[in-house]
CSV table of C-alpha atoms in Angstrom, one decimal:
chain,number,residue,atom,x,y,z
A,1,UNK,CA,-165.6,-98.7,-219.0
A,2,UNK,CA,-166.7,-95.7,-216.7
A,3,UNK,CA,-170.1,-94.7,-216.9
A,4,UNK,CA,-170.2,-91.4,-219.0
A,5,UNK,CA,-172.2,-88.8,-217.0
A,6,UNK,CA,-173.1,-85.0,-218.2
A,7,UNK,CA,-174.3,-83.2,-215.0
A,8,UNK,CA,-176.9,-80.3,-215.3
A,9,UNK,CA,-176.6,-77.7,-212.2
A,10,UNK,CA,-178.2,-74.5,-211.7
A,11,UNK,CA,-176.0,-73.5,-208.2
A,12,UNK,CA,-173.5,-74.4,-206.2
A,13,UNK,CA,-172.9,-77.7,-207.2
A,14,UNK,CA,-172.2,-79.1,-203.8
A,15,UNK,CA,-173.5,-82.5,-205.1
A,16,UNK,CA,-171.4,-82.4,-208.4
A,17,UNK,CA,-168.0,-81.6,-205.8
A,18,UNK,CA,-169.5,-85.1,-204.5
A,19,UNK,CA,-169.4,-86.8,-207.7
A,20,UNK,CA,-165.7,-85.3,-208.6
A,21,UNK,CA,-164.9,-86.4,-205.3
A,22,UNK,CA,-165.5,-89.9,-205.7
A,23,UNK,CA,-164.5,-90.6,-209.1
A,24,UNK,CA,-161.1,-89.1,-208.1
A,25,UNK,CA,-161.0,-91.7,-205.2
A,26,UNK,CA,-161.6,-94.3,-207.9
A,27,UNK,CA,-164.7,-95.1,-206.0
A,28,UNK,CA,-167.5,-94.1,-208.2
A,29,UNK,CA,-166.9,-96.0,-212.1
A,30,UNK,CA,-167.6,-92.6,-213.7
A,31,UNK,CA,-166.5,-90.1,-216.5
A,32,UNK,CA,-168.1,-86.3,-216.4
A,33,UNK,CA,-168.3,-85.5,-220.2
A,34,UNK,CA,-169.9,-82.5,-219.5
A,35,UNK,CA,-171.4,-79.8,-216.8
A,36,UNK,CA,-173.8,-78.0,-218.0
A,37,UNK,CA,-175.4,-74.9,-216.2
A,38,UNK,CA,-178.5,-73.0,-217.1
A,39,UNK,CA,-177.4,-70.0,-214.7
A,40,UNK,CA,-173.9,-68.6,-216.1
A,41,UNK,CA,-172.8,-67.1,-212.5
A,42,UNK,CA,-173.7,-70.9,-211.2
A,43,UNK,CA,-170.3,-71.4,-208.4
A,44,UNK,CA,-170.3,-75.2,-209.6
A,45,UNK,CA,-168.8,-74.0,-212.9
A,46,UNK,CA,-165.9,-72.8,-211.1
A,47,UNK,CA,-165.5,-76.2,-209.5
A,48,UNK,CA,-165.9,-78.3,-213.2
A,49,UNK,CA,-163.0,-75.9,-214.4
A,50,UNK,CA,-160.8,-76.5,-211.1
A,51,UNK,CA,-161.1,-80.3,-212.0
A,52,UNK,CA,-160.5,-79.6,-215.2
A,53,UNK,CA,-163.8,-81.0,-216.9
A,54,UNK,CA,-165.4,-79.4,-219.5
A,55,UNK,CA,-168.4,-77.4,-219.0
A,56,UNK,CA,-171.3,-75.3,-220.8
A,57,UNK,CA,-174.0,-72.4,-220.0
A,58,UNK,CA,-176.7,-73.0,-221.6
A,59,UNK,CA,-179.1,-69.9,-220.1
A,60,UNK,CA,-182.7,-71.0,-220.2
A,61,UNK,CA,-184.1,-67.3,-221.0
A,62,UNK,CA,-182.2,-66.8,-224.7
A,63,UNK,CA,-185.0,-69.7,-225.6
A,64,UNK,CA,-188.6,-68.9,-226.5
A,65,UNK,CA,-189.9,-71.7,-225.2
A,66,UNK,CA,-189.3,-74.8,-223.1
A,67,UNK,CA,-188.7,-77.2,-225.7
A,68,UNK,CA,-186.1,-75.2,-227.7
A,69,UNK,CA,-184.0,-75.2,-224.4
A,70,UNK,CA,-184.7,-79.1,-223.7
A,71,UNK,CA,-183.7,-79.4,-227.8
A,72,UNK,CA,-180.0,-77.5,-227.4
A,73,UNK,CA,-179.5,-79.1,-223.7
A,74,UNK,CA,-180.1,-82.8,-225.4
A,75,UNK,CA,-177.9,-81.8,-228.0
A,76,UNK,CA,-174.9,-81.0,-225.9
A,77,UNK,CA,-175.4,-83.8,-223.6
A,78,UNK,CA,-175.1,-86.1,-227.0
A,79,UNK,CA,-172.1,-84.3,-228.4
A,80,UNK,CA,-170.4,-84.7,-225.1
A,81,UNK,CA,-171.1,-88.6,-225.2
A,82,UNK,CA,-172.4,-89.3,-222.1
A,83,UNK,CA,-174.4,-92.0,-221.6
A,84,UNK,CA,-176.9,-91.0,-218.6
A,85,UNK,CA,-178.2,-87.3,-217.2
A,86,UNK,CA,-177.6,-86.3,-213.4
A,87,UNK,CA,-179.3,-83.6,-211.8
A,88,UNK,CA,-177.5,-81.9,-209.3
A,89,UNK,CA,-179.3,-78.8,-207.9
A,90,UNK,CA,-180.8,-78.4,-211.8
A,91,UNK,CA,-184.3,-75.7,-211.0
A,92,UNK,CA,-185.7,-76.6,-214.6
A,93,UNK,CA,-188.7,-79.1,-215.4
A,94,UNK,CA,-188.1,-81.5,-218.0
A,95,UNK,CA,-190.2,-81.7,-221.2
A,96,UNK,CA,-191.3,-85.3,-222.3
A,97,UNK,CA,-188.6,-84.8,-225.4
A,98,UNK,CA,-186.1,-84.3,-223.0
A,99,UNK,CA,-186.9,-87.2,-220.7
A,100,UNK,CA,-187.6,-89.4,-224.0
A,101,UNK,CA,-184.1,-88.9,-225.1
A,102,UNK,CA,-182.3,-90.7,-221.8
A,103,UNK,CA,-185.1,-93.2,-220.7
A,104,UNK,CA,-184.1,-94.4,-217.5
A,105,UNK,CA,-180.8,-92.9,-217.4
A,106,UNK,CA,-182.0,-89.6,-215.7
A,107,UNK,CA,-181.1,-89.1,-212.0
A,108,UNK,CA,-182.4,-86.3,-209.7
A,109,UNK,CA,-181.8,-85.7,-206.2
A,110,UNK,CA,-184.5,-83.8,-203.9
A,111,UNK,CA,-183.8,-82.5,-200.6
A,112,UNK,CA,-186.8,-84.3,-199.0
A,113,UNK,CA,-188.4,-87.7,-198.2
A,114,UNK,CA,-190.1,-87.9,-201.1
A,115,UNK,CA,-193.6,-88.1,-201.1
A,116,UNK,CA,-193.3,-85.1,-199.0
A,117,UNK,CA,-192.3,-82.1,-199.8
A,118,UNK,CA,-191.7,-82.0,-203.5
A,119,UNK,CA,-191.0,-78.7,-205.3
A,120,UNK,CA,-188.8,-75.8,-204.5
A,121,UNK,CA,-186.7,-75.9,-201.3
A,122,UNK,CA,-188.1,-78.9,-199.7
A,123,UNK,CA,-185.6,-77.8,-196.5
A,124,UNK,CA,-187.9,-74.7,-195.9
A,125,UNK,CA,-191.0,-77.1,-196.1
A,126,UNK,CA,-189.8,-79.4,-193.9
A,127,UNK,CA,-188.9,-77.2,-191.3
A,128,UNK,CA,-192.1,-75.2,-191.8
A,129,UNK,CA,-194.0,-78.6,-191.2
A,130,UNK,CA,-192.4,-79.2,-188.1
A,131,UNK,CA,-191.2,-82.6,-188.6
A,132,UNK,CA,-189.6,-84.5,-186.6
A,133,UNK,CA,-187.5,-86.5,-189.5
A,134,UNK,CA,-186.4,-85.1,-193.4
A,135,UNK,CA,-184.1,-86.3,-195.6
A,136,UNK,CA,-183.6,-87.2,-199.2
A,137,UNK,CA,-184.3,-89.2,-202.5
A,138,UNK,CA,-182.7,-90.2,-205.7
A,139,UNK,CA,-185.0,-91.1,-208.1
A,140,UNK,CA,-185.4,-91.7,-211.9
A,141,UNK,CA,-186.7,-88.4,-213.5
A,142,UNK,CA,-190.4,-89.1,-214.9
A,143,UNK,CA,-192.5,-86.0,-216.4
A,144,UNK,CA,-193.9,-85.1,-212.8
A,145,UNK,CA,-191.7,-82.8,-210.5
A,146,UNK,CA,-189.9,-84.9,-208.3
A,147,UNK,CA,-192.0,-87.8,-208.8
A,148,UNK,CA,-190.6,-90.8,-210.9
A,149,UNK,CA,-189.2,-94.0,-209.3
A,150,UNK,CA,-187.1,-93.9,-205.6
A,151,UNK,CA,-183.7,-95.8,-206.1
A,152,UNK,CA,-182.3,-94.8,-202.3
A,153,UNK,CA,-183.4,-92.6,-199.5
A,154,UNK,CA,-182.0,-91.0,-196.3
A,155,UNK,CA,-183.8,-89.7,-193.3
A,156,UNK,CA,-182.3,-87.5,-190.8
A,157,UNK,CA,-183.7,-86.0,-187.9
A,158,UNK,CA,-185.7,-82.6,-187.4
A,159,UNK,CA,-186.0,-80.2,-184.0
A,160,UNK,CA,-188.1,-77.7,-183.1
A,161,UNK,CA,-185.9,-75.1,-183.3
A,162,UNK,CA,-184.5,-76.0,-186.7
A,163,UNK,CA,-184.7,-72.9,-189.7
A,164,UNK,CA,-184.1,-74.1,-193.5
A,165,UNK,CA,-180.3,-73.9,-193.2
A,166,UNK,CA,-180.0,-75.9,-189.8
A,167,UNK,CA,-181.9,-79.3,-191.5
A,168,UNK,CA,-180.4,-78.3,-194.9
A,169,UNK,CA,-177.1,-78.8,-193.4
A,170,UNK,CA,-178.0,-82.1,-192.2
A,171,UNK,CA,-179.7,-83.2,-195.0
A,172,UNK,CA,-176.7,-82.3,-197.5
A,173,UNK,CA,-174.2,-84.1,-195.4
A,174,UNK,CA,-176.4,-87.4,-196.4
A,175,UNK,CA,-177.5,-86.3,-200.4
A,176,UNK,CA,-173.1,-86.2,-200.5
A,177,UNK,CA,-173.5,-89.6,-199.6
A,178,UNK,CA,-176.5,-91.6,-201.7
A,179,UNK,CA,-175.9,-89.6,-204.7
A,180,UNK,CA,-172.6,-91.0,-206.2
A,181,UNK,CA,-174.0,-94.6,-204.6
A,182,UNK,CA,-176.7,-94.6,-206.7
A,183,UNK,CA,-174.6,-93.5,-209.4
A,184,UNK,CA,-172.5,-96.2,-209.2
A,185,UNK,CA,-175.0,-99.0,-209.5
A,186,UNK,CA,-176.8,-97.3,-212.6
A,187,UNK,CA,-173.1,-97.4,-213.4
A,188,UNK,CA,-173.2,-101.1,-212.8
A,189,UNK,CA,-176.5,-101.9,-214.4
A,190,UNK,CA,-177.6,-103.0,-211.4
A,191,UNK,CA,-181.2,-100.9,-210.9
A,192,UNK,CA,-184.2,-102.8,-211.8
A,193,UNK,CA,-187.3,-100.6,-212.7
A,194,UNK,CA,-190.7,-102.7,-212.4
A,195,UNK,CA,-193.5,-99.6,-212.3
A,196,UNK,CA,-192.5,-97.4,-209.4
A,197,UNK,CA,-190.5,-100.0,-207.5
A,198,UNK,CA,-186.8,-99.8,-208.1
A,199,UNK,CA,-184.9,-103.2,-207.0
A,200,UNK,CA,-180.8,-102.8,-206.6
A,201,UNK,CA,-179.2,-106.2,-207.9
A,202,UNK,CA,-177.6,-107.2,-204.8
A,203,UNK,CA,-178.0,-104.5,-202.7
A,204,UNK,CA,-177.0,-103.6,-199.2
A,205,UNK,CA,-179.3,-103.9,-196.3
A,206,UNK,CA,-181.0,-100.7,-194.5
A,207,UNK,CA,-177.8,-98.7,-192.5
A,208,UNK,CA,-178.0,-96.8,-189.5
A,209,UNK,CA,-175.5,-93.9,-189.9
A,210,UNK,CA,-174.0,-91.6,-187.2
A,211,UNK,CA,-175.0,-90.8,-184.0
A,212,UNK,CA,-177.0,-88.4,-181.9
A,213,UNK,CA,-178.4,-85.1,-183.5
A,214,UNK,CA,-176.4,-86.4,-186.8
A,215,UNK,CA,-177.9,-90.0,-187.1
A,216,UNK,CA,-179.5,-91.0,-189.9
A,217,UNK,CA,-181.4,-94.4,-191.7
A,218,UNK,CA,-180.1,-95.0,-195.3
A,219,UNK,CA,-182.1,-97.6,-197.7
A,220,UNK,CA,-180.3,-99.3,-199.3
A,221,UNK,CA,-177.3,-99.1,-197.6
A,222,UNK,CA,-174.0,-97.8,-198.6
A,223,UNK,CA,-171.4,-99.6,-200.3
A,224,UNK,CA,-167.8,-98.9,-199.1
A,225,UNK,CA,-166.3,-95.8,-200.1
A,226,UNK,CA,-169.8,-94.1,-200.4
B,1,UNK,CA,-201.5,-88.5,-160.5
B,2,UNK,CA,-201.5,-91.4,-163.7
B,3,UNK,CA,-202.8,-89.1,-166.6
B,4,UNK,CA,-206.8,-90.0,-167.4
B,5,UNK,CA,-207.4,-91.2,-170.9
B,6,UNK,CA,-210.0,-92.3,-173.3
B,7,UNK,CA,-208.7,-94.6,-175.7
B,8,UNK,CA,-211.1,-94.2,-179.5
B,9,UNK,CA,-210.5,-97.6,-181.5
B,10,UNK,CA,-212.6,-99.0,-185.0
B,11,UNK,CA,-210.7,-102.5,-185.3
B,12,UNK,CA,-207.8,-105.0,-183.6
B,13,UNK,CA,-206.9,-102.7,-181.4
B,14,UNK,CA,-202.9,-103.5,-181.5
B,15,UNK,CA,-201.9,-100.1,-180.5
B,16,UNK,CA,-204.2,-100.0,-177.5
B,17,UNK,CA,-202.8,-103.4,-176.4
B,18,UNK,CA,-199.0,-101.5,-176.3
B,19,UNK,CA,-200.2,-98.8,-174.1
B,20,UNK,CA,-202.3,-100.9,-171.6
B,21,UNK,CA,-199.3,-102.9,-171.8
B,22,UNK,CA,-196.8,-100.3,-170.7
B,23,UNK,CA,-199.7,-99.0,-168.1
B,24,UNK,CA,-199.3,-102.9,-166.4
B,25,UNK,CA,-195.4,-102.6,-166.8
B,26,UNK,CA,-195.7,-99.1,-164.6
B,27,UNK,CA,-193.6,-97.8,-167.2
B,28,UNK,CA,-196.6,-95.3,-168.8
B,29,UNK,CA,-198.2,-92.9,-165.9
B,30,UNK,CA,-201.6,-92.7,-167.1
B,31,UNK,CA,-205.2,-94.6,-166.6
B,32,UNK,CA,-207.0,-95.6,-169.1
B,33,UNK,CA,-211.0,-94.4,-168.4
B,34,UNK,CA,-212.8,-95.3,-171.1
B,35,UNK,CA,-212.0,-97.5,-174.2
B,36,UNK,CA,-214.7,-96.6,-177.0
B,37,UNK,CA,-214.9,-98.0,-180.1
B,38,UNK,CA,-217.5,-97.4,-183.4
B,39,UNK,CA,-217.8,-100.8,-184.4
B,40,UNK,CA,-218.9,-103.5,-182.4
B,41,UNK,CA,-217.0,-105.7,-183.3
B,42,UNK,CA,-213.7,-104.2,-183.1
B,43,UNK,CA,-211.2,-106.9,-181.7
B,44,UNK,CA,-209.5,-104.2,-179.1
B,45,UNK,CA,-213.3,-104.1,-177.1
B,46,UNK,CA,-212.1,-107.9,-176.2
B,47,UNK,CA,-209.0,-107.0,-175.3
B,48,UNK,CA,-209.9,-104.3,-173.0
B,49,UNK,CA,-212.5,-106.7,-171.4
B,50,UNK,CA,-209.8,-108.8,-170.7
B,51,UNK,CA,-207.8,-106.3,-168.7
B,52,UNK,CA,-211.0,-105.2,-167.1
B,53,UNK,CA,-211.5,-101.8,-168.7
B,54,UNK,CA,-214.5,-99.9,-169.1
B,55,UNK,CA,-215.7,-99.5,-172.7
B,56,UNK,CA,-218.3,-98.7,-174.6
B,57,UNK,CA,-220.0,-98.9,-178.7
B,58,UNK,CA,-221.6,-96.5,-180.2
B,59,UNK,CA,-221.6,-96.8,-183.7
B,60,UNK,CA,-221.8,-93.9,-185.9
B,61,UNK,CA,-224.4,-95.7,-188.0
B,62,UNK,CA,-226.7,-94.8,-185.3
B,63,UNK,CA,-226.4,-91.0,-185.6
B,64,UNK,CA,-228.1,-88.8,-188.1
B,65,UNK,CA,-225.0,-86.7,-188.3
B,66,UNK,CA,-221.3,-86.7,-187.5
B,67,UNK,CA,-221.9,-83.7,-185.1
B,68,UNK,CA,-224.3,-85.8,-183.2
B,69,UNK,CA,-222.3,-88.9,-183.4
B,70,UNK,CA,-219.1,-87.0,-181.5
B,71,UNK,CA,-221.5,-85.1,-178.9
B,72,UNK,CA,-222.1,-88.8,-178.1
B,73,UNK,CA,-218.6,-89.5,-178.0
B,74,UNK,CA,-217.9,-86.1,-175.9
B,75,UNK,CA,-220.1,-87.1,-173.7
B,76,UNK,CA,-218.9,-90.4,-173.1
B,77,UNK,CA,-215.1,-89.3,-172.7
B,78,UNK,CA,-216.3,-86.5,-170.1
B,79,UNK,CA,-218.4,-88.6,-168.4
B,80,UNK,CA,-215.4,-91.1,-167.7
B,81,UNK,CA,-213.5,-88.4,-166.3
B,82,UNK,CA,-210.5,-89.0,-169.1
B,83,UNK,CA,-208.6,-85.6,-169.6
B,84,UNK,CA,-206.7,-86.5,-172.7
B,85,UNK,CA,-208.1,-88.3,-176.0
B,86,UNK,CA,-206.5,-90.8,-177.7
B,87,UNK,CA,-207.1,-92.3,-181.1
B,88,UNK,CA,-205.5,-95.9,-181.5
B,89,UNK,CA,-207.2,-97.1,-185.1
B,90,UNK,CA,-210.4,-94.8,-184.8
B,91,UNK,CA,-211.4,-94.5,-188.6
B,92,UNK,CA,-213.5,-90.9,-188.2
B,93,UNK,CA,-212.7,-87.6,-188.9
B,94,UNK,CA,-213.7,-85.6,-186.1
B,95,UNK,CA,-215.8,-82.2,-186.4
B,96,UNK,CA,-214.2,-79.0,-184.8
B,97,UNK,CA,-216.6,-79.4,-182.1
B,98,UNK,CA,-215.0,-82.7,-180.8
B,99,UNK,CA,-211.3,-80.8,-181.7
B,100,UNK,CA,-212.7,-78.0,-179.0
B,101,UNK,CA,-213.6,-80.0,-176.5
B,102,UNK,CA,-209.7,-81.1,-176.0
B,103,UNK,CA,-207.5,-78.3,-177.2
B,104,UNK,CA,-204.0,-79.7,-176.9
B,105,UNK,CA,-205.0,-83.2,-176.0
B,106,UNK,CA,-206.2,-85.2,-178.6
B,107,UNK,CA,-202.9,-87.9,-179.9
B,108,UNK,CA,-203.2,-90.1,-182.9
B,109,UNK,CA,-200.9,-92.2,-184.5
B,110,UNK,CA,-200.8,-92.6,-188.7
B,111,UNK,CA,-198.8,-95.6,-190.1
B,112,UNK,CA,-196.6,-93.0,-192.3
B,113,UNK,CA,-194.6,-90.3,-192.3
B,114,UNK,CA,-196.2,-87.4,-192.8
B,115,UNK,CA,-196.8,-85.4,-194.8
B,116,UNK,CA,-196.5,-88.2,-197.1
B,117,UNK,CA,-199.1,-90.9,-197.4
B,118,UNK,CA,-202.1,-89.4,-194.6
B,119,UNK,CA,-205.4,-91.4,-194.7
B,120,UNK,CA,-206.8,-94.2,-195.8
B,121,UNK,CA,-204.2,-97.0,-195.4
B,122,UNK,CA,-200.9,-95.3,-195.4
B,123,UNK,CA,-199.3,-98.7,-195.6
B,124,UNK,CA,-200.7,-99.3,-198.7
B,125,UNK,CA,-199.9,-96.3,-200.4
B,126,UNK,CA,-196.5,-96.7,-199.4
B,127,UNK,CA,-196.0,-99.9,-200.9
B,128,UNK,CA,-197.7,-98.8,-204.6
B,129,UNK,CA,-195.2,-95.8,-204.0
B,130,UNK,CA,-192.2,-97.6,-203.8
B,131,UNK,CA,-190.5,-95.4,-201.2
B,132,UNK,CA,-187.1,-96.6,-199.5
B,133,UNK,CA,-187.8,-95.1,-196.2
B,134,UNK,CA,-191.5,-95.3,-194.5
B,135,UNK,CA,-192.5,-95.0,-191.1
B,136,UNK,CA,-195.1,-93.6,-188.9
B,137,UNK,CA,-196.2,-90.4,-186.9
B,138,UNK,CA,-197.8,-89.6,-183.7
B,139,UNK,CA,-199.0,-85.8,-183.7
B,140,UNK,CA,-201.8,-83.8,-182.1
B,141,UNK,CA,-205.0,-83.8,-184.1
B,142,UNK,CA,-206.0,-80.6,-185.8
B,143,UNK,CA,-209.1,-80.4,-188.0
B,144,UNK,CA,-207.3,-81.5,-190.8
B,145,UNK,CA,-207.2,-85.2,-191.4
B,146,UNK,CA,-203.8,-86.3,-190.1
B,147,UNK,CA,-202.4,-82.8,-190.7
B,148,UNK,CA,-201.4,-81.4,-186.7
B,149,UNK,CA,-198.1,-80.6,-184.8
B,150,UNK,CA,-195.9,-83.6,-184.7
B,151,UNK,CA,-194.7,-85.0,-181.8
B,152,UNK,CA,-192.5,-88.1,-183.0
B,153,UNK,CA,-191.9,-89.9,-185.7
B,154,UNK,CA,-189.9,-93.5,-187.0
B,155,UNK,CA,-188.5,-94.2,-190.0
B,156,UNK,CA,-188.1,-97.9,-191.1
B,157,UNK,CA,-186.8,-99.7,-194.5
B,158,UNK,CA,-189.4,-100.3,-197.8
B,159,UNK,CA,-188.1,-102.6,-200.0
B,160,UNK,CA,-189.0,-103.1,-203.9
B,161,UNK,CA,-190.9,-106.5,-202.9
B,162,UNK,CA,-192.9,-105.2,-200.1
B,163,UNK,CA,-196.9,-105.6,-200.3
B,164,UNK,CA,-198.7,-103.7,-197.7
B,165,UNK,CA,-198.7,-106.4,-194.9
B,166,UNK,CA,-194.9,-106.5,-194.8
B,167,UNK,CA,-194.1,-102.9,-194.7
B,168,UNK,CA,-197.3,-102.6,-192.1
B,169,UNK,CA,-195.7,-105.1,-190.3
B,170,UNK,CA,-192.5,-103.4,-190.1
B,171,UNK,CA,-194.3,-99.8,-189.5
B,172,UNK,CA,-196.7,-101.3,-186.6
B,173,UNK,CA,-193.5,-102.6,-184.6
B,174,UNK,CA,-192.4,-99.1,-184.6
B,175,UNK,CA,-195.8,-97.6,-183.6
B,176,UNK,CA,-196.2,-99.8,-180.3
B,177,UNK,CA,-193.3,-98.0,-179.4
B,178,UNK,CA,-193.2,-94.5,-180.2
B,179,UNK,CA,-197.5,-93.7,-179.5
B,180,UNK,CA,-197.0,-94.8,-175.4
B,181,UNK,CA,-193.6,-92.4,-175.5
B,182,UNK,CA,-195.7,-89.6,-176.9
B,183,UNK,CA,-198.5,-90.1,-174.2
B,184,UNK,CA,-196.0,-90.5,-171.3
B,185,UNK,CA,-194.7,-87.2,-172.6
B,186,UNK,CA,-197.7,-85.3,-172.5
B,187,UNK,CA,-198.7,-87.1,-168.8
B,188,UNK,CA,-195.7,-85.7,-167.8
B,189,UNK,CA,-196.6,-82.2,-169.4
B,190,UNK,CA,-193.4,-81.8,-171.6
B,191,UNK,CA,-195.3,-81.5,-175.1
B,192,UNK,CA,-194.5,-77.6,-175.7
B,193,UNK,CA,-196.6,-76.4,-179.1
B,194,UNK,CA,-195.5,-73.8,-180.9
B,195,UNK,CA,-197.4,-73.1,-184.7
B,196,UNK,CA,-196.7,-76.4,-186.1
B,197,UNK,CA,-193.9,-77.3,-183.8
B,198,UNK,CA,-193.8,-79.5,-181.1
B,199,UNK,CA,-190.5,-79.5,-178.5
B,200,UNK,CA,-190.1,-82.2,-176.2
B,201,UNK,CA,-189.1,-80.9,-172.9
B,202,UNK,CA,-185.6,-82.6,-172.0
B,203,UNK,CA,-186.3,-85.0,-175.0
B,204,UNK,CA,-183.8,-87.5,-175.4
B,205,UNK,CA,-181.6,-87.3,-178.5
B,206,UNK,CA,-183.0,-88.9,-182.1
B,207,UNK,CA,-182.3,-92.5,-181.8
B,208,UNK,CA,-180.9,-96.1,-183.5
B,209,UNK,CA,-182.9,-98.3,-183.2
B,210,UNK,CA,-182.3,-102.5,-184.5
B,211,UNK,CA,-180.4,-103.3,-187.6
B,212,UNK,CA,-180.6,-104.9,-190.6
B,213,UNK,CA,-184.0,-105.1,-192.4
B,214,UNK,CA,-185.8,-104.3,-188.8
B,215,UNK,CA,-183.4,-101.1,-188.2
B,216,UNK,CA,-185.5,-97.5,-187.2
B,217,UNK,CA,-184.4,-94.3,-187.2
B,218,UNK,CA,-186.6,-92.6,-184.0
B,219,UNK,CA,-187.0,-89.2,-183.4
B,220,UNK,CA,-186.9,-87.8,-180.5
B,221,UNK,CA,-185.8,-91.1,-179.2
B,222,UNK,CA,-186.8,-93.2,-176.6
B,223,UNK,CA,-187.0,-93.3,-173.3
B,224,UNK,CA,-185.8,-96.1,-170.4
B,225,UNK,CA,-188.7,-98.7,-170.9
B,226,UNK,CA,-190.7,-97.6,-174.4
């Protein structure tokens, strides 16, 4: 049985193409039951009707608070039957009701090495910082921003001369990569959570990916197809 | 002309031992003046005996204040002739005054990759973490604590089981190699700072470096010998 996944997006949903795109290789053990966007011009709702998946604005500012939004959100993600929460480019916090109805079953992905650089565009901080190597984390949502428990990371390299969109580029390349991976083995049951550690049952070693400017390190590594 | 440097040390000294290492192996162009250490008995003072280096204690304890403590240390470096500063293990923060004295050439090296994880035992902090990627950085010192321009950085595995010694282990392999690059680098004047960014003049491409559980990612990369 496929994993059933709703996926929350605020944007351009580059990361839920990712997602499409593997399940439709039959690589990633997946069902999208719903994508659900708190911005109604959001391009990745264009891409969930090409593919034929059904998909919801929810719009954040016809709620009085947070937790009224969190409350309808929860509810659609139930109705739709899925069984675990991706967030794919999703700009809102979580309230603890929200994260207390999917314990452990709530992926984010963050555009930075986490530790660093948590918060809004973590490309602009990184480049901003001058450092010489970015990346980016999945990780079980917890109730701090971009905090909870790493399951897989990528670093790529920074220059000197990059801007926001120059590392972002290189960055995305790798978030299209470790995002439906570590989908697939929450799909498999095989992520251990002891604290903040996360274990993968029978994971892949570390993998060196790529080559000059567009090398990267990946822990875990990728299965094939990812 | 080999570049003139005072090496600051508080305990074993490992990183020292790399770059009087790759002085002996001709592959590092620089002398090594003065090696100067807080604590007296700091394991590095033995190995610099041993390769018949000039060094020196003075321990901060003796000092009624830090500013007195690093006019010592000033002092010292100038009166060894060194030209560049740098800090291999040295456990102080060092007051603007010391910054001042070498603008543009003071190096340190921090067992992380920053911005995440600075001070105290960035091993450790890494490990409690639970990140999939660490690493460590060498960058110029500013008069934040492990804040200024980076020059290069590694990136190696973490793995759910880690304790600090094993990914401090895997982290200090790294560090041997990347702190004598960045010094070679700036004896050969190609460290260009800009704000918070640091270009490498000619700097060779990011690099691959091992495999499996001991892979890196290295940016810039190496050079012939480091």
């Amino acid at each position: 049985m496929p994993l059933k996944i709703a996926i929350l997006i605020s944007g351009s949903g580059s990361n839920l193409q990712s997602i499409i795109d593997r399940i439709e290789q039959n690589v990633l053990d997946a069902e999208i039951t719903l994508v659900l966007s708190n911005k109604k011009d959001a391009y990745g709702l264009r891409r969930a009707e090409r593919h034929g998946l059904k998909h919801k604005v929810i719009e954040h500012t016809s709620f009085d608070s947070r937790e009224e939004f969190d409350k309808s959100v929860v509810q659609e993600i139930r109705n739709s039957g899925a069984q675990a929460v991706i967030l794919a480019g999703f700009m809102r916090i979580l309230t603890p009701f929200f994260i207390g109805s999917f314990p452990g079953r709530i992926l984010n992905i963050h555009p930075a090495l986490l530790p660093s650089f948590p918060g809004i565009d973590g490309q602009k901080q990184a480049a901003e910082y001058g450092v010489k190597l970015s990346g980016c984390s999945v990780h079980f949502v917890d109730e701090k921003m971009d905090h909870g428990p790493i399951i897989i990371q990528a670093a790529v390299p920074g220059f000197a001369w990059d801007d926001p969109k120059t590392i972002g580029t290189r960055i995305l390349t790798l978030e299209h990569r470790i995002f439906p991976q570590a989908i697939q083995w929450l799909a498999e049951g095989r992520l251990k959570i002891a604290g903040r550690r996360v274990e993968v049952a029978h994971g892949p070693e570390p993998m060196l990916y790529g080559s000059g400017s567009d090398c990267a390190l990946i822990s875990p590594g990728l299965e094939v197809g990812f």
